[in-house]
PDB file of C-alpha atoms in Angstrom:
ATOM      1  CA  GLY A  16      -3.792 -18.251  14.135  1.00 79.00           C
ATOM      2  CA  GLU A  17      -1.307 -21.129  12.448  1.00 85.00           C
ATOM      3  CA  ASN A  18       1.417 -22.213  14.584  1.00 91.00           C
ATOM      4  CA  VAL A  19       4.226 -24.331  12.878  1.00 95.00           C
ATOM      5  CA  GLU A  20       6.780 -26.362  14.752  1.00 96.00           C
ATOM      6  CA  GLN A  21       9.681 -28.006  13.239  1.00 97.00           C
ATOM      7  CA  HIS A  22      12.211 -30.801  14.381  1.00 97.00           C
ATOM      8  CA  PRO A  23      14.833 -31.519  14.706  1.00 97.00           C
ATOM      9  CA  SER A  24      16.306 -27.765  15.583  1.00 96.00           C
ATOM     10  CA  THR A  25      19.803 -29.115  14.052  1.00 97.00           C
ATOM     11  CA  LEU A  26      20.622 -32.201  12.227  1.00 98.00           C
ATOM     12  CA  SER A  27      24.145 -33.722  11.202  1.00 98.00           C
ATOM     13  CA  VAL A  28      24.573 -36.460   8.508  1.00 97.00           C
ATOM     14  CA  GLN A  29      27.322 -38.089   6.703  1.00 97.00           C
ATOM     15  CA  GLU A  30      27.670 -37.269   3.052  1.00 97.00           C
ATOM     16  CA  GLY A  31      25.764 -39.644   0.926  1.00 97.00           C
ATOM     17  CA  ASP A  32      23.212 -40.352   3.841  1.00 97.00           C
ATOM     18  CA  SER A  33      19.405 -39.141   3.719  1.00 98.00           C
ATOM     19  CA  ALA A  34      18.152 -36.263   6.002  1.00 98.00           C
ATOM     20  CA  VAL A  35      14.675 -36.002   7.273  1.00 98.00           C
ATOM     21  CA  ILE A  36      12.930 -32.836   8.567  1.00 98.00           C
ATOM     22  CA  LYS A  37       9.392 -32.761   9.948  1.00 98.00           C
ATOM     23  CA  CYS A  38       6.943 -30.152  10.494  1.00 98.00           C
ATOM     24  CA  THR A  39       3.640 -30.306  12.128  1.00 97.00           C
ATOM     25  CA  TYR A  40       0.799 -27.374  11.865  1.00 96.00           C
ATOM     26  CA  SER A  41      -2.158 -26.530  13.567  1.00 95.00           C
ATOM     27  CA  ASP A  42      -4.656 -24.756  11.167  1.00 91.00           C
ATOM     28  CA  SER A  43      -6.457 -27.249   9.259  1.00 91.00           C
ATOM     29  CA  ALA A  44      -7.449 -24.593   6.617  1.00 88.00           C
ATOM     30  CA  SER A  45      -3.825 -24.471   5.878  1.00 90.00           C
ATOM     31  CA  ASN A  46      -3.249 -26.131   2.378  1.00 89.00           C
ATOM     32  CA  TYR A  47      -0.085 -24.829   1.001  1.00 90.00           C
ATOM     33  CA  PHE A  48       3.266 -25.861   2.259  1.00 94.00           C
ATOM     34  CA  PRO A  49       6.843 -24.542   0.881  1.00 94.00           C
ATOM     35  CA  TRP A  50      10.042 -25.537   2.032  1.00 97.00           C
ATOM     36  CA  TYR A  51      12.853 -22.916   1.951  1.00 96.00           C
ATOM     37  CA  LYS A  52      16.502 -23.177   2.120  1.00 96.00           C
ATOM     38  CA  GLN A  53      18.607 -20.617   3.879  1.00 94.00           C
ATOM     39  CA  GLU A  54      22.326 -20.334   3.354  1.00 93.00           C
ATOM     40  CA  LEU A  55      24.149 -18.177   5.756  1.00 88.00           C
ATOM     41  CA  GLY A  56      23.586 -14.155   5.122  1.00 85.00           C
ATOM     42  CA  LYS A  57      21.116 -15.093   2.350  1.00 89.00           C
ATOM     43  CA  ARG A  58      17.746 -15.043   1.491  1.00 91.00           C
ATOM     44  CA  PRO A  59      15.444 -18.133   1.860  1.00 91.00           C
ATOM     45  CA  GLN A  60      14.921 -19.702  -1.568  1.00 93.00           C
ATOM     46  CA  LEU A  61      12.031 -21.867  -2.355  1.00 93.00           C
ATOM     47  CA  ILE A  62      13.300 -25.664  -2.930  1.00 96.00           C
ATOM     48  CA  ILE A  63       9.887 -27.516  -2.954  1.00 95.00           C
ATOM     49  CA  ASP A  64       6.497 -27.229  -2.244  1.00 93.00           C
ATOM     50  CA  ILE A  65       3.520 -28.876  -1.810  1.00 92.00           C
ATOM     51  CA  ARG A  66      -0.384 -28.393  -1.968  1.00 88.00           C
ATOM     52  CA  SER A  67      -3.076 -30.148  -0.005  1.00 84.00           C
ATOM     53  CA  ASN A  68      -4.500 -32.021  -2.954  1.00 83.00           C
ATOM     54  CA  VAL A  69      -1.152 -33.842  -3.026  1.00 83.00           C
ATOM     55  CA  GLY A  70       0.161 -36.644  -0.526  1.00 90.00           C
ATOM     56  CA  GLU A  71       3.582 -36.410  -2.080  1.00 94.00           C
ATOM     57  CA  LYS A  72       6.168 -34.350  -4.651  1.00 94.00           C
ATOM     58  CA  LYS A  73       9.527 -35.496  -5.610  1.00 96.00           C
ATOM     59  CA  ASP A  74      12.136 -33.018  -7.449  1.00 94.00           C
ATOM     60  CA  GLN A  75      15.603 -35.416  -7.712  1.00 95.00           C
ATOM     61  CA  ARG A  76      17.041 -35.608  -4.409  1.00 97.00           C
ATOM     62  CA  ILE A  77      14.699 -33.625  -3.006  1.00 98.00           C
ATOM     63  CA  ALA A  78      10.694 -34.940  -1.754  1.00 97.00           C
ATOM     64  CA  VAL A  79       8.179 -33.567   0.454  1.00 97.00           C
ATOM     65  CA  THR A  80       5.227 -35.825   1.918  1.00 97.00           C
ATOM     66  CA  LEU A  81       2.134 -34.652   3.603  1.00 96.00           C
ATOM     67  CA  ASN A  82      -0.259 -36.227   5.822  1.00 95.00           C
ATOM     68  CA  LYS A  83      -3.261 -33.712   6.347  1.00 92.00           C
ATOM     69  CA  THR A  84      -4.924 -35.985   8.646  1.00 93.00           C
ATOM     70  CA  ALA A  85      -2.129 -35.813  11.217  1.00 94.00           C
ATOM     71  CA  LYS A  86      -1.280 -32.141  10.080  1.00 95.00           C
ATOM     72  CA  HIS A  87       2.001 -32.975   9.325  1.00 95.00           C
ATOM     73  CA  PHE A  88       4.690 -32.707   6.426  1.00 97.00           C
ATOM     74  CA  SER A  89       8.118 -33.670   5.907  1.00 98.00           C
ATOM     75  CA  LEU A  90      11.320 -32.876   3.743  1.00 98.00           C
ATOM     76  CA  HIS A  91      13.366 -35.909   2.559  1.00 98.00           C
ATOM     77  CA  ILE A  92      16.950 -35.139   1.102  1.00 98.00           C
ATOM     78  CA  THR A  93      18.362 -38.340  -0.446  1.00 97.00           C
ATOM     79  CA  GLU A  94      22.161 -38.611  -1.323  1.00 97.00           C
ATOM     80  CA  THR A  95      22.980 -35.600   0.875  1.00 98.00           C
ATOM     81  CA  GLN A  96      25.818 -33.316  -0.381  1.00 97.00           C
ATOM     82  CA  PRO A  97      28.154 -30.708   1.358  1.00 95.00           C
ATOM     83  CA  GLU A  98      26.262 -28.090  -0.468  1.00 96.00           C
ATOM     84  CA  ASP A  99      23.099 -29.119   1.150  1.00 97.00           C
ATOM     85  CA  SER A 100      24.696 -27.606   4.462  1.00 97.00           C
ATOM     86  CA  ALA A 101      21.989 -24.763   5.401  1.00 97.00           C
ATOM     87  CA  VAL A 102      18.820 -23.921   7.232  1.00 96.00           C
ATOM     88  CA  TYR A 103      15.644 -25.254   6.251  1.00 97.00           C
ATOM     89  CA  PHE A 104      12.329 -23.557   6.987  1.00 96.00           C
ATOM     90  CA  CYS A 105       9.006 -25.069   6.301  1.00 96.00           C
ATOM     91  CA  ALA A 106       6.163 -22.926   6.018  1.00 94.00           C
ATOM     92  CA  ALA A 107       2.403 -23.200   5.918  1.00 93.00           C
ATOM     93  CA  SER A 108      -0.430 -20.819   4.365  1.00 87.00           C
ATOM     94  CA  ARG A 109      -3.970 -20.918   3.018  1.00 81.00           C
ATOM     95  CA  GLN A 110      -3.966 -20.886  -0.623  1.00 64.00           C
ATOM     96  CA  ASN A 111      -6.097 -17.884  -0.940  1.00 62.00           C
ATOM     97  CA  TYR A 112      -3.281 -15.319  -1.876  1.00 55.00           C
ATOM     98  CA  GLY A 113      -2.176 -12.487   0.116  1.00 59.00           C
ATOM     99  CA  GLN A 114      -2.370 -15.204   3.304  1.00 63.00           C
ATOM    100  CA  ASN A 115       0.653 -14.792   5.133  1.00 77.00           C
ATOM    101  CA  PHE A 116       2.756 -17.378   5.465  1.00 85.00           C
ATOM    102  CA  VAL A 117       3.746 -19.047   9.052  1.00 89.00           C
ATOM    103  CA  PHE A 118       7.409 -20.472   9.151  1.00 92.00           C
ATOM    104  CA  GLY A 119       8.690 -22.957  11.334  1.00 95.00           C
ATOM    105  CA  PRO A 120      11.796 -22.055  13.592  1.00 94.00           C
ATOM    106  CA  GLY A 121      14.220 -23.780  10.836  1.00 95.00           C
ATOM    107  CA  THR A 122      16.354 -26.835  11.009  1.00 97.00           C
ATOM    108  CA  ARG A 123      20.303 -26.311  10.792  1.00 96.00           C
ATOM    109  CA  LEU A 124      21.619 -29.209   8.379  1.00 98.00           C
ATOM    110  CA  SER A 125      24.821 -30.037   8.262  1.00 97.00           C
ATOM    111  CA  VAL A 126      26.144 -32.698   5.835  1.00 97.00           C
ATOM    112  CA  LEU A 127      29.621 -33.674   6.945  1.00 95.00           C
ATOM    113  CA  PRO A 128      31.898 -35.028   4.033  1.00 89.00           C
TER     114      PRO A 128
ATOM    115  CA  GLU B  22      15.077 -14.650 -13.925  1.00 74.00           C
ATOM    116  CA  PRO B  23      13.314 -11.945 -12.279  1.00 79.00           C
ATOM    117  CA  GLU B  24      14.249 -11.331  -8.550  1.00 91.00           C
ATOM    118  CA  VAL B  25      12.691  -9.033  -6.074  1.00 95.00           C
ATOM    119  CA  THR B  26      15.569  -6.541  -5.008  1.00 96.00           C
ATOM    120  CA  GLN B  27      16.104  -4.399  -2.086  1.00 97.00           C
ATOM    121  CA  THR B  28      18.007  -1.524  -0.779  1.00 96.00           C
ATOM    122  CA  PRO B  29      20.023  -0.701   1.182  1.00 97.00           C
ATOM    123  CA  SER B  30      21.647  -4.024   1.814  1.00 95.00           C
ATOM    124  CA  HIS B  31      22.775  -2.936   5.258  1.00 97.00           C
ATOM    125  CA  GLN B  32      22.098   0.101   7.421  1.00 97.00           C
ATOM    126  CA  VAL B  33      23.336   0.991  10.663  1.00 97.00           C
ATOM    127  CA  THR B  34      20.962   3.891  12.367  1.00 97.00           C
ATOM    128  CA  GLN B  35      20.853   5.394  15.686  1.00 97.00           C
ATOM    129  CA  MET B  36      17.873   4.560  18.249  1.00 97.00           C
ATOM    130  CA  GLY B  37      14.835   7.008  17.792  1.00 97.00           C
ATOM    131  CA  GLN B  38      15.812   7.719  13.957  1.00 97.00           C
ATOM    132  CA  GLU B  39      13.647   6.757  11.027  1.00 97.00           C
ATOM    133  CA  VAL B  40      14.511   4.260   8.450  1.00 98.00           C
ATOM    134  CA  ILE B  41      12.930   3.383   5.197  1.00 97.00           C
ATOM    135  CA  LEU B  42      13.711   0.371   3.603  1.00 98.00           C
ATOM    136  CA  ARG B  43      13.094  -0.094  -0.143  1.00 97.00           C
ATOM    137  CA  CYS B  44      11.890  -3.047  -2.430  1.00 97.00           C
ATOM    138  CA  VAL B  45      11.227  -3.683  -6.191  1.00 97.00           C
ATOM    139  CA  PRO B  46       9.160  -6.619  -6.333  1.00 95.00           C
ATOM    140  CA  ILE B  47       9.194  -8.905  -9.402  1.00 93.00           C
ATOM    141  CA  SER B  48       7.046  -6.684 -12.022  1.00 90.00           C
ATOM    142  CA  ASN B  49       3.939  -9.172 -12.693  1.00 87.00           C
ATOM    143  CA  HIS B  50       3.383  -9.808  -8.940  1.00 90.00           C
ATOM    144  CA  LEU B  51       0.516  -8.487  -7.158  1.00 89.00           C
ATOM    145  CA  TYR B  52       1.166  -9.091  -3.627  1.00 90.00           C
ATOM    146  CA  PHE B  53       3.978  -7.916  -1.774  1.00 93.00           C
ATOM    147  CA  TYR B  54       5.174  -8.861   1.822  1.00 94.00           C
ATOM    148  CA  TRP B  55       7.561  -7.609   4.485  1.00 96.00           C
ATOM    149  CA  TYR B  56       9.207 -10.530   6.825  1.00 95.00           C
ATOM    150  CA  ARG B  57      11.684  -9.966   9.646  1.00 96.00           C
ATOM    151  CA  GLN B  58      14.387 -12.200  10.793  1.00 94.00           C
ATOM    152  CA  ILE B  59      16.178 -11.647  13.951  1.00 94.00           C
ATOM    153  CA  LEU B  60      20.044 -13.053  13.907  1.00 90.00           C
ATOM    154  CA  GLY B  61      19.523 -16.701  14.256  1.00 87.00           C
ATOM    155  CA  GLN B  62      15.844 -16.750  14.520  1.00 90.00           C
ATOM    156  CA  LYS B  63      12.849 -17.872  12.335  1.00 89.00           C
ATOM    157  CA  VAL B  64      11.215 -15.627   9.410  1.00 91.00           C
ATOM    158  CA  GLU B  65       8.247 -13.805  11.008  1.00 93.00           C
ATOM    159  CA  PHE B  66       5.900 -12.153   8.924  1.00 92.00           C
ATOM    160  CA  LEU B  67       5.050  -8.387   9.213  1.00 95.00           C
ATOM    161  CA  VAL B  68       2.594  -7.454   6.547  1.00 94.00           C
ATOM    162  CA  SER B  69       1.045  -8.132   3.207  1.00 92.00           C
ATOM    163  CA  PHE B  70       0.049  -5.655   0.952  1.00 92.00           C
ATOM    164  CA  TYR B  71      -2.480  -5.750  -1.949  1.00 90.00           C
ATOM    165  CA  ASN B  72      -4.134  -3.184  -4.202  1.00 88.00           C
ATOM    166  CA  ASN B  73      -2.589  -0.580  -2.611  1.00 90.00           C
ATOM    167  CA  GLU B  74      -3.547  -1.425   0.825  1.00 91.00           C
ATOM    168  CA  ILE B  75      -2.376  -3.713   3.729  1.00 93.00           C
ATOM    169  CA  SER B  76      -4.135  -7.192   3.453  1.00 89.00           C
ATOM    170  CA  GLU B  77      -2.890  -8.635   6.596  1.00 88.00           C
ATOM    171  CA  LYS B  78      -0.687  -7.716   9.391  1.00 91.00           C
ATOM    172  CA  SER B  79       1.163  -9.422  12.552  1.00 91.00           C
ATOM    173  CA  GLU B  80       1.237  -8.420  16.040  1.00 91.00           C
ATOM    174  CA  ILE B  81       5.037  -7.164  15.006  1.00 93.00           C
ATOM    175  CA  PHE B  82       3.558  -4.555  12.678  1.00 95.00           C
ATOM    176  CA  ASP B  83       2.636  -1.656  15.254  1.00 94.00           C
ATOM    177  CA  ASP B  84       2.166   2.040  14.663  1.00 94.00           C
ATOM    178  CA  GLN B  85       5.982   2.546  14.262  1.00 96.00           C
ATOM    179  CA  PHE B  86       5.714   0.584  11.026  1.00 97.00           C
ATOM    180  CA  SER B  87       4.287   1.400   7.918  1.00 97.00           C
ATOM    181  CA  VAL B  88       4.569   0.505   4.201  1.00 97.00           C
ATOM    182  CA  GLU B  89       3.954   2.206   1.063  1.00 94.00           C
ATOM    183  CA  ARG B  90       3.969   1.926  -2.798  1.00 92.00           C
ATOM    184  CA  PRO B  91       5.040   5.195  -3.679  1.00 86.00           C
ATOM    185  CA  ASP B  92       5.010   4.634  -7.613  1.00 86.00           C
ATOM    186  CA  GLY B  93       4.500   1.945  -9.837  1.00 77.00           C
ATOM    187  CA  SER B  94       7.393  -0.217  -8.793  1.00 85.00           C
ATOM    188  CA  ASN B  95       8.995   0.735  -5.230  1.00 92.00           C
ATOM    189  CA  PHE B  96       7.279  -0.977  -2.029  1.00 96.00           C
ATOM    190  CA  THR B  97       8.886   0.553   1.134  1.00 97.00           C
ATOM    191  CA  LEU B  98       8.937  -0.169   4.792  1.00 98.00           C
ATOM    192  CA  LYS B  99       9.283   2.736   7.220  1.00 97.00           C
ATOM    193  CA  ILE B 100      10.092   2.571  10.928  1.00 97.00           C
ATOM    194  CA  ARG B 101       9.276   5.556  12.486  1.00 95.00           C
ATOM    195  CA  SER B 102      11.086   5.771  15.519  1.00 94.00           C
ATOM    196  CA  THR B 103      13.884   2.788  15.587  1.00 97.00           C
ATOM    197  CA  LYS B 104      14.595   0.645  18.585  1.00 96.00           C
ATOM    198  CA  LEU B 105      17.472  -1.776  19.625  1.00 97.00           C
ATOM    199  CA  GLU B 106      14.845  -4.847  19.127  1.00 96.00           C
ATOM    200  CA  ASP B 107      14.324  -3.700  15.716  1.00 97.00           C
ATOM    201  CA  SER B 108      18.007  -4.634  14.553  1.00 97.00           C
ATOM    202  CA  ALA B 109      16.992  -7.849  12.094  1.00 97.00           C
ATOM    203  CA  MET B 110      17.118  -8.506   8.548  1.00 96.00           C
ATOM    204  CA  TYR B 111      14.202  -7.275   6.824  1.00 97.00           C
ATOM    205  CA  PHE B 112      12.933  -9.600   3.532  1.00 96.00           C
ATOM    206  CA  CYS B 113      10.767  -7.969   1.431  1.00 97.00           C
ATOM    207  CA  ALA B 114       8.861 -10.553  -0.688  1.00 95.00           C
ATOM    208  CA  SER B 115       6.305 -10.671  -3.530  1.00 93.00           C
ATOM    209  CA  SER B 116       3.842 -13.372  -5.136  1.00 89.00           C
ATOM    210  CA  GLU B 117       2.106 -13.719  -8.445  1.00 85.00           C
ATOM    211  CA  GLY B 118      -1.557 -13.733  -6.370  1.00 75.00           C
ATOM    212  CA  SER B 119      -2.886 -16.165  -9.421  1.00 70.00           C
ATOM    213  CA  ALA B 120      -4.902 -19.046  -8.160  1.00 62.00           C
ATOM    214  CA  THR B 121      -2.430 -21.528  -8.771  1.00 66.00           C
ATOM    215  CA  SER B 122       0.491 -19.606  -7.531  1.00 68.00           C
ATOM    216  CA  ASN B 123       1.018 -18.811  -4.066  1.00 72.00           C
ATOM    217  CA  THR B 124       4.710 -19.115  -3.994  1.00 83.00           C
ATOM    218  CA  ILE B 125       6.408 -16.127  -2.395  1.00 87.00           C
ATOM    219  CA  TYR B 126       9.943 -15.014  -3.477  1.00 91.00           C
ATOM    220  CA  PHE B 127      12.413 -13.121  -1.346  1.00 94.00           C
ATOM    221  CA  GLY B 128      14.720 -10.362  -1.893  1.00 95.00           C
ATOM    222  CA  GLU B 129      18.086 -10.514  -0.587  1.00 94.00           C
ATOM    223  CA  GLY B 130      17.341  -8.720   2.670  1.00 95.00           C
ATOM    224  CA  SER B 131      18.299  -5.258   4.401  1.00 97.00           C
ATOM    225  CA  TRP B 132      20.278  -5.816   7.448  1.00 96.00           C
ATOM    226  CA  LEU B 133      19.381  -3.409   9.788  1.00 98.00           C
ATOM    227  CA  THR B 134      21.182  -2.441  12.814  1.00 97.00           C
ATOM    228  CA  VAL B 135      20.354  -0.027  15.371  1.00 97.00           C
ATOM    229  CA  VAL B 136      22.695   1.135  18.039  1.00 97.00           C
TER     230      VAL B 136
END
């Protein structure tokens, strides 16, 4: 089955700096890669996703890149703000709906003022 | 914006007792899921459900677990005889199930504490 690894497990950045979180996956059939942000005690919330026919996607300060050959994808947050502090999870799944999402172990991002 | 809703938000139960966690998925969604998150750990897949039957389940989803869609709106997770290690946050989720949208949306979670 699919296995998703995520690095780093914790990340501290100064406000205004960029943060990068990387994930690798094992199943070459996976073709949908969402990123979720989870604040303490809250539900995971989708912040951005990418499908395998696209190499990069951007939404304001957030971008995701995908390298299907190497089976890795990354989340980039620019101009970080204290409210970006949370745990970020990457996930991988197959596009055919109903397929379960396999989540990475998470990255705890702390943005220091 | 439509949301997945879950009840209860928090439940404390004695070991060996049965627990039912309830969820109302987003109304036009066709696929429903239960995920579990032990404190401080990653989100783990339990089961997916489509067209009134389980479409996939993980190793965690053993005979102690069952899911049901008792009516047109609710989706439930039952744990027959709870164990201490079942203590976790349980998230219900749903997705449209269309060919172009596989995004899943999570509920706020039900925090289960087994004592």
